[in-house]
Amino acid sequence: IRELSRAYDQLAEIYYHANMSFDTLATGIKALNLAESIQPTTQLARSYVTMAIVIGTLSLHDLAEHYCKMGEDVAKTVNDAHAKIYVAMGSGVYRVGAGKWDAVEATVPPAIQLANETKEFRLRGQCLLLLANMEFWRGQFAAAHQTYTTIYESGIYTNDIQQQGWSLSGLGQVALIYGKLDDALDYFHQALELYQTLTDFAMETRVSGLLSR
């Protein structure tokens, strides 16, 4: 049951990046129902924050925050490093978008440190992306540029194409702010080439929109 729940959870993530809202919600609910049918596990923690992200897109903020806290509680109960990092990352996805930046600052940096210690490089990059995006939206462009660069270097080191694309997109947006149009176009074209090898249609569409400006 746990592995089946995990499979549905991963499908929900794929559908999320493909901008397929209904399928994301349906598979997220299925993953959570399965995970709740057995004793608390790392998968239950993951499923709670998946639901937080999905519910957050519907602007049901109290319920989304409730799922974040349930995920945090389960991660503490099972005392698993991966679960703690994943919950901080997943909750951060919702909270960054909702403007709950104080909560992100309180939970994501410790998760990055734990990811460094446990060599969870994929999750480390995802957590760093949250901080970079938050820095950008706060107008802290120099800090955002540095964090995006760190993500890109990590993506190269781990051969994570998606993280390379995310960071290049971010670097392109920073370049636009500074009026460096040639640099921005170069970053966006590189990102678009990477996205076209993946199923991240939402990011591919976003970068294409930036290129059309």
mmCIF file of C-alpha atoms in Angstrom:
data_model
loop_
_atom_site.group_PDB
_atom_site.id
_atom_site.type_symbol
_atom_site.label_atom_id
_atom_site.label_comp_id
_atom_site.label_asym_id
_atom_site.label_seq_id
_atom_site.Cartn_x
_atom_site.Cartn_y
_atom_site.Cartn_z
ATOM 1 C CA ILE A 1 0.000 0.000 0.000
ATOM 2 C CA ARG A 2 2.840 2.381 0.837
ATOM 3 C CA GLU A 3 4.500 1.866 -2.554
ATOM 4 C CA LEU A 4 1.191 2.331 -4.348
ATOM 5 C CA SER A 5 0.650 5.575 -2.448
ATOM 6 C CA ARG A 6 4.133 6.699 -3.428
ATOM 7 C CA ALA A 7 3.412 5.934 -7.076
ATOM 8 C CA TYR A 8 0.276 8.084 -6.995
ATOM 9 C CA ASP A 9 2.222 10.820 -5.196
ATOM 10 C CA GLN A 10 4.850 10.836 -7.930
ATOM 11 C CA LEU A 11 2.119 10.925 -10.567
ATOM 12 C CA ALA A 12 0.675 13.967 -8.806
ATOM 13 C CA GLU A 13 4.059 15.697 -9.043
ATOM 14 C CA ILE A 14 4.306 14.876 -12.750
ATOM 15 C CA TYR A 15 0.797 16.192 -13.389
ATOM 16 C CA TYR A 16 1.594 19.321 -11.364
ATOM 17 C CA HIS A 17 4.601 20.156 -13.540
ATOM 18 C CA ALA A 18 2.527 19.374 -16.640
ATOM 19 C CA ASN A 19 -0.061 21.931 -15.431
ATOM 20 C CA MET A 20 -2.821 19.264 -15.281
ATOM 21 C CA SER A 21 -4.756 20.524 -12.267
ATOM 22 C CA PHE A 22 -7.584 17.988 -12.124
ATOM 23 C CA ASP A 23 -5.242 15.011 -12.480
ATOM 24 C CA THR A 24 -2.950 16.475 -9.818
ATOM 25 C CA LEU A 25 -5.852 16.752 -7.379
ATOM 26 C CA ALA A 26 -7.232 13.280 -8.138
ATOM 27 C CA THR A 27 -3.908 11.477 -7.778
ATOM 28 C CA GLY A 28 -2.961 13.521 -4.708
ATOM 29 C CA ILE A 29 -6.182 12.489 -2.955
ATOM 30 C CA LYS A 30 -5.640 8.853 -3.936
ATOM 31 C CA ALA A 31 -2.081 8.925 -2.573
ATOM 32 C CA LEU A 32 -3.255 10.443 0.709
ATOM 33 C CA ASN A 33 -6.133 7.992 1.166
ATOM 34 C CA LEU A 34 -3.788 5.058 0.707
ATOM 35 C CA ALA A 35 -1.119 6.498 3.022
ATOM 36 C CA GLU A 36 -3.684 7.192 5.754
ATOM 37 C CA SER A 37 -4.889 3.580 5.654
ATOM 38 C CA ILE A 38 -1.675 2.313 7.282
ATOM 39 C CA GLN A 39 0.499 3.409 10.203
ATOM 40 C CA PRO A 40 2.336 6.751 9.907
ATOM 41 C CA THR A 41 5.200 6.577 7.403
ATOM 42 C CA THR A 42 7.417 8.919 5.424
ATOM 43 C CA GLN A 43 4.942 8.508 2.568
ATOM 44 C CA LEU A 44 2.118 9.899 4.700
ATOM 45 C CA ALA A 45 4.220 13.006 5.395
ATOM 46 C CA ARG A 46 4.845 13.414 1.649
ATOM 47 C CA SER A 47 1.164 12.974 0.841
ATOM 48 C CA TYR A 48 0.108 15.651 3.303
ATOM 49 C CA VAL A 49 2.343 18.305 1.752
ATOM 50 C CA THR A 50 1.332 17.230 -1.751
ATOM 51 C CA MET A 51 -2.224 17.998 -0.738
ATOM 52 C CA ALA A 52 -1.102 21.304 0.758
ATOM 53 C CA ILE A 53 0.318 22.334 -2.623
ATOM 54 C CA VAL A 54 -2.795 21.214 -4.505
ATOM 55 C CA ILE A 55 -5.228 22.809 -2.058
ATOM 56 C CA GLY A 56 -3.139 25.987 -2.071
ATOM 57 C CA THR A 57 -3.750 26.404 -5.807
ATOM 58 C CA LEU A 58 -7.449 26.564 -4.928
ATOM 59 C CA SER A 59 -6.755 29.413 -2.434
ATOM 60 C CA LEU A 60 -7.973 27.294 0.496
ATOM 61 C CA HIS A 61 -5.192 28.624 2.678
ATOM 62 C CA ASP A 62 -6.348 27.450 6.101
ATOM 63 C CA LEU A 63 -6.744 23.894 4.842
ATOM 64 C CA ALA A 64 -3.415 24.023 2.994
ATOM 65 C CA GLU A 65 -1.639 25.180 6.143
ATOM 66 C CA HIS A 66 -3.383 22.408 8.082
ATOM 67 C CA TYR A 67 -1.913 19.837 5.693
ATOM 68 C CA CYS A 68 1.529 21.453 6.040
ATOM 69 C CA LYS A 69 1.400 21.101 9.804
ATOM 70 C CA MET A 70 0.149 17.517 9.602
ATOM 71 C CA GLY A 71 3.071 16.696 7.329
ATOM 72 C CA GLU A 72 5.498 18.302 9.763
ATOM 73 C CA ASP A 73 4.010 16.322 12.662
ATOM 74 C CA VAL A 74 4.295 13.013 10.835
ATOM 75 C CA ALA A 75 7.882 13.756 9.754
ATOM 76 C CA LYS A 76 8.796 14.373 13.379
ATOM 77 C CA THR A 77 6.983 11.209 14.484
ATOM 78 C CA VAL A 78 8.785 8.920 12.031
ATOM 79 C CA ASN A 79 12.037 10.868 12.633
ATOM 80 C CA ASP A 80 13.234 10.447 9.067
ATOM 81 C CA ALA A 81 15.636 12.952 7.477
ATOM 82 C CA HIS A 82 14.221 12.569 3.970
ATOM 83 C CA ALA A 83 10.687 13.139 5.238
ATOM 84 C CA LYS A 84 11.716 16.260 7.168
ATOM 85 C CA ILE A 85 13.452 17.752 4.130
ATOM 86 C CA TYR A 86 10.633 16.845 1.770
ATOM 87 C CA VAL A 87 7.993 18.310 4.062
ATOM 88 C CA ALA A 88 9.938 21.578 4.386
ATOM 89 C CA MET A 89 10.313 21.722 0.616
ATOM 90 C CA GLY A 90 6.695 20.823 -0.149
ATOM 91 C CA SER A 91 5.303 23.186 2.468
ATOM 92 C CA GLY A 92 7.654 25.835 1.112
ATOM 93 C CA VAL A 93 6.224 25.474 -2.391
ATOM 94 C CA TYR A 94 2.814 26.374 -1.026
ATOM 95 C CA ARG A 95 4.027 29.026 1.419
ATOM 96 C CA VAL A 96 6.250 30.893 -1.041
ATOM 97 C CA GLY A 97 3.337 31.194 -3.439
ATOM 98 C CA ALA A 98 1.051 32.322 -0.625
ATOM 99 C CA GLY A 99 3.523 34.970 0.545
ATOM 100 C CA LYS A 100 4.154 33.249 3.881
ATOM 101 C CA TRP A 101 7.831 34.098 3.687
ATOM 102 C CA ASP A 102 8.557 34.118 7.433
ATOM 103 C CA ALA A 103 7.473 30.479 7.636
ATOM 104 C CA VAL A 104 9.695 29.639 4.655
ATOM 105 C CA GLU A 105 12.710 31.338 6.253
ATOM 106 C CA ALA A 106 12.099 29.376 9.452
ATOM 107 C CA THR A 107 11.840 25.938 7.858
ATOM 108 C CA VAL A 108 13.719 25.817 4.540
ATOM 109 C CA PRO A 109 17.298 26.795 5.549
ATOM 110 C CA PRO A 110 17.447 24.045 8.234
ATOM 111 C CA ALA A 111 16.162 21.607 5.620
ATOM 112 C CA ILE A 112 18.957 22.652 3.239
ATOM 113 C CA GLN A 113 21.510 22.021 5.967
ATOM 114 C CA LEU A 114 20.019 18.587 6.645
ATOM 115 C CA ALA A 115 20.021 17.846 2.902
ATOM 116 C CA ASN A 116 23.709 18.740 2.740
ATOM 117 C CA GLU A 117 24.445 16.367 5.610
ATOM 118 C CA THR A 118 22.458 13.485 4.098
ATOM 119 C CA LYS A 119 23.430 14.172 0.454
ATOM 120 C CA GLU A 120 19.825 14.676 -0.631
ATOM 121 C CA PHE A 121 20.943 16.768 -3.603
ATOM 122 C CA ARG A 122 17.628 16.775 -5.466
ATOM 123 C CA LEU A 123 15.722 18.076 -2.461
ATOM 124 C CA ARG A 124 18.527 20.508 -1.662
ATOM 125 C CA GLY A 125 18.152 22.052 -5.104
ATOM 126 C CA GLN A 126 14.394 22.300 -4.750
ATOM 127 C CA CYS A 127 14.745 24.035 -1.386
ATOM 128 C CA LEU A 128 17.335 26.439 -2.798
ATOM 129 C CA LEU A 129 14.942 27.249 -5.646
ATOM 130 C CA LEU A 130 12.314 28.306 -3.124
ATOM 131 C CA LEU A 131 14.774 30.704 -1.501
ATOM 132 C CA ALA A 132 15.922 32.061 -4.874
ATOM 133 C CA ASN A 133 12.362 32.721 -6.013
ATOM 134 C CA MET A 134 11.542 34.382 -2.720
ATOM 135 C CA GLU A 135 14.624 36.586 -2.982
ATOM 136 C CA PHE A 136 13.634 37.575 -6.503
ATOM 137 C CA TRP A 137 10.065 38.461 -5.530
ATOM 138 C CA ARG A 138 11.385 40.495 -2.603
ATOM 139 C CA GLY A 139 13.596 42.511 -4.932
ATOM 140 C CA GLN A 140 16.813 40.988 -3.566
ATOM 141 C CA PHE A 141 18.163 40.467 -7.073
ATOM 142 C CA ALA A 142 21.870 40.073 -6.267
ATOM 143 C CA ALA A 143 21.068 37.387 -3.695
ATOM 144 C CA ALA A 144 18.676 35.689 -6.124
ATOM 145 C CA HIS A 145 21.349 35.665 -8.834
ATOM 146 C CA GLN A 146 23.797 33.976 -6.470
ATOM 147 C CA THR A 147 21.289 31.360 -5.341
ATOM 148 C CA TYR A 148 20.178 30.566 -8.896
ATOM 149 C CA THR A 149 23.847 30.170 -9.818
ATOM 150 C CA THR A 150 24.354 27.748 -6.934
ATOM 151 C CA ILE A 151 21.364 25.699 -8.126
ATOM 152 C CA TYR A 152 22.727 25.608 -11.667
ATOM 153 C CA GLU A 153 26.130 24.419 -10.497
ATOM 154 C CA SER A 154 24.486 21.739 -8.366
ATOM 155 C CA GLY A 155 22.318 20.687 -11.309
ATOM 156 C CA ILE A 156 25.407 20.288 -13.471
ATOM 157 C CA TYR A 157 27.164 18.282 -10.753
ATOM 158 C CA THR A 158 24.213 15.912 -10.282
ATOM 159 C CA ASN A 159 23.145 15.924 -13.956
ATOM 160 C CA ASP A 160 19.711 17.223 -12.918
ATOM 161 C CA ILE A 161 18.358 18.756 -16.123
ATOM 162 C CA GLN A 162 15.211 20.127 -14.504
ATOM 163 C CA GLN A 163 17.146 22.069 -11.885
ATOM 164 C CA GLN A 164 19.443 23.423 -14.581
ATOM 165 C CA GLY A 165 16.373 24.684 -16.421
ATOM 166 C CA TRP A 166 14.838 26.227 -13.315
ATOM 167 C CA SER A 167 18.023 28.084 -12.471
ATOM 168 C CA LEU A 168 18.579 29.323 -16.028
ATOM 169 C CA SER A 169 15.023 30.667 -16.083
ATOM 170 C CA GLY A 170 15.680 32.500 -12.831
ATOM 171 C CA LEU A 171 18.993 33.897 -14.051
ATOM 172 C CA GLY A 172 17.218 35.134 -17.168
ATOM 173 C CA GLN A 173 14.637 36.996 -15.115
ATOM 174 C CA VAL A 174 17.355 38.622 -13.014
ATOM 175 C CA ALA A 175 19.178 39.636 -16.198
ATOM 176 C CA LEU A 176 15.974 41.268 -17.461
ATOM 177 C CA ILE A 177 15.706 43.304 -14.272
ATOM 178 C CA TYR A 178 19.246 44.586 -14.787
ATOM 179 C CA GLY A 179 18.536 45.403 -18.432
ATOM 180 C CA LYS A 180 20.980 42.772 -19.741
ATOM 181 C CA LEU A 181 18.768 41.657 -22.613
ATOM 182 C CA ASP A 182 21.364 39.598 -24.490
ATOM 183 C CA ASP A 183 22.210 37.656 -21.335
ATOM 184 C CA ALA A 184 18.510 37.147 -20.584
ATOM 185 C CA LEU A 185 17.816 35.792 -24.069
ATOM 186 C CA ASP A 186 20.777 33.430 -23.793
ATOM 187 C CA TYR A 187 19.580 32.095 -20.425
ATOM 188 C CA PHE A 188 15.994 31.662 -21.654
ATOM 189 C CA HIS A 189 17.015 29.863 -24.848
ATOM 190 C CA GLN A 190 19.209 27.483 -22.863
ATOM 191 C CA ALA A 191 16.357 26.840 -20.421
ATOM 192 C CA LEU A 192 13.861 26.254 -23.222
ATOM 193 C CA GLU A 193 16.127 23.677 -24.855
ATOM 194 C CA LEU A 194 16.286 21.787 -21.560
ATOM 195 C CA TYR A 195 12.533 21.968 -20.908
ATOM 196 C CA GLN A 196 11.805 20.571 -24.344
ATOM 197 C CA THR A 197 13.576 17.351 -23.300
ATOM 198 C CA LEU A 198 11.285 17.035 -20.258
ATOM 199 C CA THR A 199 7.556 17.077 -19.519
ATOM 200 C CA ASP A 200 7.687 20.371 -17.602
ATOM 201 C CA PHE A 201 5.169 22.046 -19.903
ATOM 202 C CA ALA A 202 4.290 24.743 -17.374
ATOM 203 C CA MET A 203 7.880 26.013 -17.232
ATOM 204 C CA GLU A 204 8.317 25.626 -20.998
ATOM 205 C CA THR A 205 5.238 27.809 -21.523
ATOM 206 C CA ARG A 206 6.449 30.348 -18.966
ATOM 207 C CA VAL A 207 9.869 30.713 -20.594
ATOM 208 C CA SER A 208 8.306 30.935 -24.048
ATOM 209 C CA GLY A 209 6.150 33.769 -22.722
ATOM 210 C CA LEU A 210 9.181 35.597 -21.372
ATOM 211 C CA LEU A 211 10.932 35.234 -24.738
ATOM 212 C CA SER A 212 7.936 36.753 -26.517
ATOM 213 C CA ARG A 213 8.084 39.988 -24.544
#
